[in-house]
Short mmCIF file of C-alpha atoms and ligand atoms in Angstrom, two decimals:
data_model
loop_
_atom_site.label_atom_id
_atom_site.label_comp_id
_atom_site.label_asym_id
_atom_site.label_seq_id
_atom_site.Cartn_x
_atom_site.Cartn_y
_atom_site.Cartn_z
CA MET A 5 138.95 49.23 41.33
CA PRO A 6 136.37 51.97 40.87
CA LYS A 7 136.91 54.87 43.14
CA LYS A 8 134.45 54.85 46.06
CA GLU A 9 132.14 57.81 45.96
CA THR A 10 132.59 60.05 48.97
CA LYS A 11 129.21 60.51 50.60
CA LEU A 12 128.49 63.31 53.01
CA SER A 13 127.33 62.11 56.37
CA ASP A 14 123.88 63.36 57.41
CA MET A 15 125.48 65.61 59.97
CA ASP A 16 127.86 67.19 57.45
CA ALA A 17 124.98 67.77 55.06
CA MET A 18 122.95 69.44 57.76
CA GLN A 19 125.88 71.59 58.83
CA ARG A 20 126.36 72.80 55.29
CA SER A 21 122.71 73.56 54.83
CA LEU A 22 122.72 75.49 58.11
CA ASN A 23 126.02 77.11 57.32
CA VAL A 24 127.40 76.35 60.78
CA ASP A 25 130.97 75.46 61.57
CA PRO A 26 131.86 71.80 61.99
CA PRO A 27 132.50 70.77 65.59
CA ILE A 28 135.90 71.90 66.74
CA VAL A 29 137.50 70.37 69.76
CA SER A 30 139.43 73.07 71.47
CA ASP A 31 141.29 73.23 74.73
CA HIS A 32 139.82 76.68 75.25
CA ASP A 33 136.24 75.65 74.69
CA PRO A 34 135.67 72.21 76.22
CA THR A 35 131.90 72.26 75.68
CA ALA A 36 132.18 73.18 71.99
CA VAL A 37 131.38 69.71 70.65
CA SER A 38 128.25 69.16 72.68
CA ARG A 39 127.12 72.74 72.06
CA LYS A 40 127.53 72.46 68.31
CA LYS A 41 125.64 69.18 68.40
CA ASP A 42 122.81 70.83 70.33
CA HIS A 43 122.73 73.66 67.81
CA ILE A 44 122.27 71.27 64.95
CA GLU A 45 119.65 69.18 66.67
CA LEU A 46 117.68 72.20 67.87
CA ALA A 47 117.96 74.41 64.81
CA PHE A 48 114.86 73.03 63.15
CA LYS A 49 112.84 73.43 66.34
CA SER A 50 113.86 77.08 66.56
CA GLN A 51 112.09 78.64 63.63
CA ILE A 52 110.33 81.92 64.40
CA ALA A 53 107.45 82.91 62.15
CA LYS A 54 107.35 86.53 60.98
CA GLY A 55 104.15 87.14 62.90
CA GLN A 56 105.83 86.14 66.15
CA ILE A 57 108.38 88.95 66.07
CA ASP A 58 107.85 91.38 68.92
CA GLN A 59 107.25 94.64 67.11
CA ARG A 60 107.50 96.87 70.17
CA PHE A 61 111.27 97.25 70.15
CA TYR A 62 114.30 98.16 68.10
CA TYR A 63 116.94 95.55 68.83
CA GLU A 64 120.40 97.15 68.88
CA PRO A 65 123.07 94.48 69.24
CA LEU A 66 125.97 96.79 68.40
CA LEU A 67 125.66 99.58 70.86
CA SER A 68 126.10 98.05 74.33
CA ALA A 69 128.14 95.54 76.22
CA HIS A 70 126.34 92.94 78.29
CA PRO A 71 125.07 94.32 81.58
CA GLN A 72 127.88 94.48 84.11
CA LYS A 73 127.62 94.05 87.88
CA GLU A 74 127.62 97.79 88.33
CA THR A 75 124.93 98.37 85.65
CA SER A 76 122.14 100.28 87.33
CA ILE A 77 118.45 100.15 86.51
CA GLY A 78 117.53 101.90 89.74
CA LEU A 79 115.83 105.25 90.20
CA PRO A 80 114.55 107.51 92.95
CA PHE A 81 110.84 106.84 93.46
CA LEU A 82 108.44 107.84 96.22
CA GLY A 83 111.29 109.64 97.92
CA LYS A 84 113.49 106.56 98.22
CA MET A 85 116.17 105.03 96.04
CA MET A 86 114.93 101.87 94.32
CA ARG A 87 117.49 99.50 92.81
CA ALA A 88 114.97 98.10 90.34
CA PRO A 89 111.92 99.80 88.74
CA LEU A 90 109.59 97.17 90.13
CA TRP A 91 106.66 97.30 92.52
CA VAL A 92 104.95 94.47 94.35
CA SER A 93 101.27 95.32 93.90
CA SER A 94 98.92 95.08 96.86
CA MET A 95 97.67 91.65 97.84
CA THR A 96 95.39 90.75 100.72
CA GLY A 97 96.40 89.57 104.18
CA GLY A 98 94.35 87.80 106.80
CA THR A 99 95.16 84.16 106.14
CA GLN A 100 98.08 81.90 107.01
CA MET A 101 99.08 81.91 103.35
CA ALA A 102 99.11 85.70 103.29
CA ASN A 103 101.65 85.72 106.07
CA THR A 104 104.08 83.57 104.08
CA ILE A 105 103.37 85.52 100.89
CA ASN A 106 103.90 88.97 102.44
CA HIS A 107 107.04 87.91 104.26
CA ASN A 108 108.53 86.36 101.12
CA LEU A 109 107.65 89.42 99.06
CA ALA A 110 109.15 91.84 101.56
CA ARG A 111 112.40 89.84 101.63
CA ALA A 112 112.54 89.92 97.83
CA CYS A 113 111.98 93.70 97.88
CA LYS A 114 114.94 94.08 100.20
CA ASP A 115 117.18 91.75 98.17
CA PHE A 116 116.38 93.40 94.84
CA GLY A 117 115.61 96.99 95.84
CA MET A 118 111.91 97.01 94.96
CA GLY A 119 108.93 98.75 96.58
CA MET A 120 105.85 97.10 98.06
CA GLY A 121 102.19 97.87 98.50
CA LEU A 122 100.43 95.85 101.17
CA GLY A 123 97.01 94.37 100.53
CA SER A 124 93.95 95.84 102.22
CA CYS A 125 94.79 96.56 105.85
CA ARG A 126 91.16 97.05 106.84
CA ALA A 127 91.47 94.27 109.43
CA LEU A 128 94.11 96.29 111.27
CA LEU A 129 92.02 99.41 111.74
CA TYR A 130 90.34 98.09 114.86
CA SER A 131 92.43 95.09 115.89
CA ASP A 132 95.99 93.78 115.82
CA GLU A 133 94.93 90.16 115.38
CA PHE A 134 96.40 89.99 111.87
CA LEU A 135 99.25 92.43 112.36
CA GLN A 136 101.88 89.74 111.91
CA ASP A 137 100.65 89.08 108.34
CA PHE A 138 101.42 92.66 107.35
CA ASN A 139 104.29 93.45 109.65
CA VAL A 140 107.15 93.42 107.16
CA ARG A 141 109.02 96.68 107.65
CA HIS A 142 111.82 94.83 109.48
CA LEU A 143 112.22 92.62 106.39
CA ILE A 144 112.09 95.25 103.67
CA GLY A 145 114.18 97.74 105.69
CA THR A 146 113.74 101.49 105.89
CA ASP A 147 115.40 102.40 102.56
CA LEU A 148 112.58 101.16 100.34
CA PRO A 149 108.95 102.25 100.00
CA LEU A 150 106.31 100.27 101.88
CA TYR A 151 102.68 101.40 101.67
CA ALA A 152 99.56 100.42 103.61
CA ASN A 153 96.30 99.91 101.73
CA LEU A 154 92.64 100.74 102.38
CA GLY A 155 89.55 100.75 100.20
CA ILE A 156 87.72 103.96 99.40
CA ALA A 157 84.56 102.58 101.05
CA GLN A 158 86.33 102.16 104.41
CA LEU A 159 87.78 105.62 104.08
CA GLU A 160 84.31 107.08 103.50
CA GLU A 161 83.20 105.35 106.69
CA LEU A 162 86.19 106.64 108.66
CA ILE A 163 85.44 110.18 107.53
CA GLU A 164 81.78 109.78 108.41
CA SER A 165 82.53 108.45 111.87
CA LYS A 166 85.25 111.09 112.42
CA GLU A 167 87.90 108.42 112.81
CA VAL A 168 90.38 109.56 110.20
CA TYR A 169 93.03 109.48 112.95
CA ARG A 170 92.93 105.68 112.64
CA ILE A 171 94.75 105.99 109.31
CA ASN A 172 97.76 107.55 111.03
CA GLN A 173 97.59 104.86 113.71
CA LEU A 174 97.59 102.21 110.97
CA LEU A 175 100.62 103.71 109.28
CA ASP A 176 102.43 103.92 112.61
CA LYS A 177 101.85 100.29 113.50
CA LEU A 178 103.08 99.15 110.11
CA GLN A 179 105.83 101.78 109.91
CA ALA A 180 104.44 102.41 106.44
CA ASP A 181 105.58 105.36 104.33
CA GLY A 182 102.08 106.19 103.17
CA LEU A 183 98.66 104.92 102.13
CA ILE A 184 97.37 103.31 98.96
CA ILE A 185 93.68 103.93 98.39
CA HIS A 186 92.01 101.34 96.20
CA VAL A 187 89.00 102.52 94.24
CA ASN A 188 86.93 99.54 93.18
CA PRO A 189 83.27 100.38 92.44
CA LEU A 190 82.62 97.36 90.21
CA GLN A 191 84.13 94.92 92.69
CA GLU A 192 82.10 96.40 95.57
CA TRP A 193 78.93 96.27 93.47
CA LEU A 194 79.44 92.65 92.49
CA GLN A 195 80.57 91.46 95.91
CA PRO A 196 77.61 90.14 97.93
CA GLU A 197 79.08 91.69 101.09
CA GLY A 198 80.37 94.75 99.21
CA ASP A 199 79.95 98.42 100.19
CA HIS A 200 78.35 101.11 98.08
CA PHE A 201 79.99 104.52 97.79
CA LYS A 202 77.94 107.46 98.99
CA LYS A 203 80.19 110.03 97.33
CA PRO A 204 82.30 110.16 94.19
CA PRO A 205 85.71 108.76 95.21
CA ILE A 206 87.50 111.87 93.89
CA GLU A 207 85.79 113.91 96.66
CA THR A 208 86.84 111.47 99.36
CA ILE A 209 90.42 111.43 98.05
CA SER A 210 90.57 115.24 97.88
CA TYR A 211 89.26 115.49 101.42
CA LEU A 212 91.85 113.04 102.74
CA LEU A 213 94.64 114.89 100.94
CA SER A 214 93.60 118.07 102.70
CA GLU A 215 93.23 116.41 106.11
CA LEU A 216 96.21 114.08 106.21
CA GLU A 217 99.87 114.89 105.87
CA ILE A 218 100.85 111.53 104.44
CA PRO A 219 101.87 110.37 100.95
CA ILE A 220 98.85 108.89 99.17
CA ILE A 221 98.73 106.59 96.14
CA VAL A 222 95.45 105.82 94.33
CA LYS A 223 94.84 102.59 92.45
CA GLU A 224 92.09 100.47 90.91
CA VAL A 225 92.05 96.69 91.38
CA GLY A 226 92.38 95.34 87.85
CA GLN A 227 89.96 97.40 85.75
CA GLY A 228 92.12 100.45 85.16
CA MET A 229 90.57 103.89 84.73
CA GLY A 230 89.56 106.20 81.93
CA TYR A 231 90.75 109.57 80.67
CA GLU A 232 88.69 111.82 82.94
CA SER A 233 89.46 109.88 86.11
CA LEU A 234 93.17 109.88 85.30
CA LYS A 235 93.02 113.56 84.48
CA ALA A 236 91.38 114.35 87.81
CA LEU A 237 93.95 112.31 89.73
CA LEU A 238 96.93 113.80 87.92
CA GLN A 239 95.89 117.24 89.16
CA LEU A 240 95.95 116.17 92.81
CA PRO A 241 99.06 116.23 95.03
CA LEU A 242 99.26 112.44 95.13
CA ALA A 243 102.54 110.61 95.73
CA ALA A 244 101.68 108.37 92.76
CA ILE A 245 98.92 106.74 90.72
CA ASP A 246 98.98 102.96 90.37
CA PHE A 247 97.09 102.00 87.20
CA ALA A 248 95.93 98.47 88.23
CA ALA A 249 94.78 98.19 84.64
CA ASN A 250 92.60 95.55 82.99
CA GLY A 251 94.39 92.70 81.25
CA GLY A 252 95.50 90.63 84.23
CA THR A 253 93.85 89.83 87.53
CA ASN A 254 90.42 91.42 87.51
CA PHE A 255 88.45 91.75 90.71
CA ALA A 256 85.10 92.21 89.01
CA LYS A 257 85.73 88.75 87.58
CA VAL A 258 86.91 87.39 90.93
CA GLU A 259 83.61 88.48 92.47
CA LEU A 260 81.62 87.07 89.55
CA LEU A 261 83.31 83.73 90.13
CA ARG A 262 82.31 83.93 93.81
CA SER A 263 78.69 84.84 93.08
CA ASN A 264 75.71 82.70 92.04
CA PRO A 265 75.51 81.63 88.36
CA ASN A 266 72.55 83.95 87.60
CA GLN A 267 74.32 87.01 88.89
CA ALA A 268 77.49 85.92 87.07
CA MET A 269 75.63 85.58 83.76
CA ILE A 270 73.97 88.99 84.03
CA TYR A 271 77.11 90.91 84.91
CA GLU A 272 79.93 88.92 83.31
CA ALA A 273 80.40 91.48 80.52
CA LEU A 274 81.41 94.05 83.15
CA ALA A 275 84.71 92.27 83.69
CA ASN A 276 85.69 93.19 80.15
CA VAL A 277 85.25 96.93 80.43
CA GLY A 278 88.11 99.10 81.53
CA HIS A 279 91.52 100.01 80.20
CA SER A 280 94.75 98.19 79.53
CA ALA A 281 98.05 99.42 80.93
CA GLU A 282 99.16 100.34 77.42
CA GLU A 283 96.05 102.44 76.83
CA MET A 284 96.51 104.13 80.19
CA VAL A 285 100.11 105.02 79.32
CA GLU A 286 98.88 106.62 76.12
CA MET A 287 96.10 108.48 77.92
CA THR A 288 98.51 109.77 80.57
CA ASN A 289 100.88 111.08 77.91
CA ASN A 290 97.94 112.83 76.21
CA ILE A 291 96.73 114.31 79.49
CA MET A 292 100.22 115.66 80.17
CA ALA A 293 100.21 117.33 76.78
CA GLU A 294 96.77 118.77 77.49
CA LEU A 295 97.39 119.94 81.06
CA GLY A 296 101.05 120.95 81.01
CA ASP A 297 101.98 122.53 84.38
CA GLN A 298 98.67 121.56 85.93
CA VAL A 299 99.91 117.99 86.31
CA VAL A 300 100.82 117.79 89.98
CA CYS A 301 101.16 114.05 90.52
CA LYS A 302 104.51 113.16 88.98
CA GLU A 303 104.99 109.44 89.63
CA ILE A 304 103.20 106.42 88.20
CA ILE A 305 103.16 102.71 88.91
CA ILE A 306 102.18 100.99 85.67
CA SER A 307 100.41 97.78 86.60
CA GLY A 308 97.66 95.36 85.69
CA GLY A 309 98.39 92.52 83.31
CA ILE A 310 102.16 93.03 83.20
CA LYS A 311 103.26 89.51 82.39
CA ASN A 312 107.03 89.87 82.32
CA PHE A 313 110.04 92.19 82.17
CA LEU A 314 109.53 92.94 78.46
CA ASP A 315 105.99 94.24 79.07
CA GLY A 316 107.29 96.28 81.98
CA TYR A 317 110.32 97.59 80.10
CA TYR A 318 108.17 98.58 77.14
CA LEU A 319 105.63 100.51 79.18
CA ILE A 320 108.02 102.34 81.51
CA ASN A 321 109.85 103.57 78.42
CA LYS A 322 106.63 104.70 76.75
CA LEU A 323 105.39 106.81 79.64
CA LYS A 324 106.69 110.36 79.87
CA LEU A 325 106.45 110.59 83.67
CA THR A 326 108.76 109.05 86.27
CA CYS A 327 107.48 105.50 86.56
CA ILE A 328 108.07 101.93 87.58
CA TYR A 329 105.94 98.86 86.85
CA GLY A 330 104.00 96.70 89.24
CA GLN A 331 102.87 93.10 89.30
CA ALA A 332 100.56 91.19 91.62
CA SER A 333 99.65 87.75 90.25
CA ALA A 334 103.07 87.16 88.69
CA PHE A 335 104.72 87.57 92.09
CA LEU A 336 101.95 85.68 93.85
CA LYS A 337 102.60 82.63 91.69
CA HIS A 338 106.13 82.37 93.06
CA ALA A 339 105.66 83.68 96.59
CA GLN A 340 103.52 80.96 98.14
CA GLY A 341 106.23 78.45 98.99
CA ASP A 342 109.90 78.61 99.88
CA TYR A 343 111.70 81.92 99.49
CA GLN A 344 114.28 80.57 97.03
CA THR A 345 111.56 80.04 94.39
CA LEU A 346 110.57 83.69 94.59
CA TYR A 347 114.21 84.81 94.71
CA ASP A 348 115.00 82.90 91.51
CA TYR A 349 111.96 84.31 89.74
CA VAL A 350 112.72 87.93 90.64
CA ASP A 351 116.40 87.45 89.86
CA SER A 352 115.53 86.21 86.36
CA GLN A 353 113.12 89.10 85.77
CA ILE A 354 115.67 91.68 86.82
CA LYS A 355 118.39 90.10 84.69
CA GLY A 356 115.93 90.18 81.77
CA LEU A 357 115.21 93.82 82.44
CA GLU A 358 118.94 94.64 82.47
CA LEU A 359 119.38 92.81 79.18
CA ALA A 360 116.45 94.69 77.65
CA ASN A 361 117.95 97.92 78.93
CA ALA A 362 121.21 97.15 77.16
CA PHE A 363 119.92 95.95 73.80
CA LEU A 364 116.35 97.12 73.26
CA SER A 365 114.88 100.53 72.63
CA VAL A 366 111.18 101.17 72.37
CA LYS A 367 109.77 102.09 68.95
C1 FMN B 19 95.34 87.67 95.65
C2 FMN B 19 95.19 89.13 95.34
C3 FMN B 19 94.74 89.98 96.31
C4 FMN B 19 94.59 91.34 96.05
N1 FMN B 19 94.20 92.18 97.06
C5 FMN B 19 94.21 93.53 96.86
C6 FMN B 19 93.96 94.42 97.93
O1 FMN B 19 93.72 94.02 99.05
N2 FMN B 19 93.99 95.74 97.66
C7 FMN B 19 94.27 96.24 96.41
O2 FMN B 19 94.34 97.45 96.24
N3 FMN B 19 94.47 95.40 95.38
C8 FMN B 19 94.48 94.07 95.56
N4 FMN B 19 94.75 93.22 94.51
C9 FMN B 19 94.87 93.77 93.15
C10 FMN B 19 96.31 93.96 92.74
O3 FMN B 19 96.96 94.91 93.54
C11 FMN B 19 96.44 94.39 91.27
O4 FMN B 19 95.96 95.68 91.11
C12 FMN B 19 95.73 93.47 90.32
O5 FMN B 19 95.89 92.12 90.74
C13 FMN B 19 96.25 93.58 88.88
O6 FMN B 19 97.61 93.22 88.78
P1 FMN B 19 98.09 91.83 88.09
O7 FMN B 19 97.41 91.76 86.76
O8 FMN B 19 99.58 91.98 88.00
O9 FMN B 19 97.68 90.70 89.00
C14 FMN B 19 94.90 91.85 94.76
C15 FMN B 19 95.37 90.98 93.79
C16 FMN B 19 95.52 89.63 94.06
C17 FMN B 19 96.04 88.74 92.96
#
């Protein structure tokens, strides 16, 4: 009888072409068979094109163990010890949803050691009606930074009406560590009910720094800021600058979407001006080289368009000042429902950050 030709099964052929081991059933590795099967089935779906490779990092698989429980990515920031270099960027209060969002976010800050900026607290300057929306110090605890937030236009008004004392009252009622000032000329201009600044914001900020003995952070609201504005801020005794760069949520665009179609068409190009977080990191490094000892503000929150832990990890490693990164919309997406959803999201981001810290260095 002619000898029957041995034919490779499809699976064997594929294994050989992939150069993977044949399935081994082992007492020590009970999932080996199903895993190997998955590998074979998924291998062809897992091709990465050259252009998809993230060019921002050196990947160093040989030099670290996996992150251990005691691995620390924390740092001292704003006078407190943060367990993760992450900031919850300011988001508005004043609605039922804001209450849930702020409370969820504050709990996450406590659980993961992050800092938090509240959204505009304008409503609390003259009334306590919405205090519960913002009242989160008991949730975040006293060990982590919590900042109140007001717009530069309101601050101009408070100075004009000689009511600057209301800022201290606001901080007291929120037990906040300091104040974030948002500087948003395009948003105010495009907002039908918006305010117009009577003075350059840098003058108002300088005045408040001389009048108030509180830590102050200055931010934009999603447009970022250019070289000269950054340079001016870096020479002030601010607790920090929060970039709020362009590339993510953009409040000029939010207002355009709220306005009538004519107005939107005329001004829509304004949403695209501004600076990305990456450009702002570069500018800040250049300003530091230019100014040397004249840089007085030593801490930065890199924010605006930070989509995930890799973006954040990249930028905090690029900047030559003490820094953390901030996100608004990414947290918002997960903070509107039950707390577990937010917890799982933040947990995954922090694990990703720890992994990046172990195996990636920035080019
Ligand atoms: C719903 C929402 C409300 C916001 N409200 C405020 C605010 O009251 N004050 C402020 O300074 N920034 C506010 N921002 C801007 C954010 O703090 C942040 O600078 C901006 O969204 C860019 O970050 P992102 O790209 O991570 O969303 C708000 C953002 C969102 C998404």
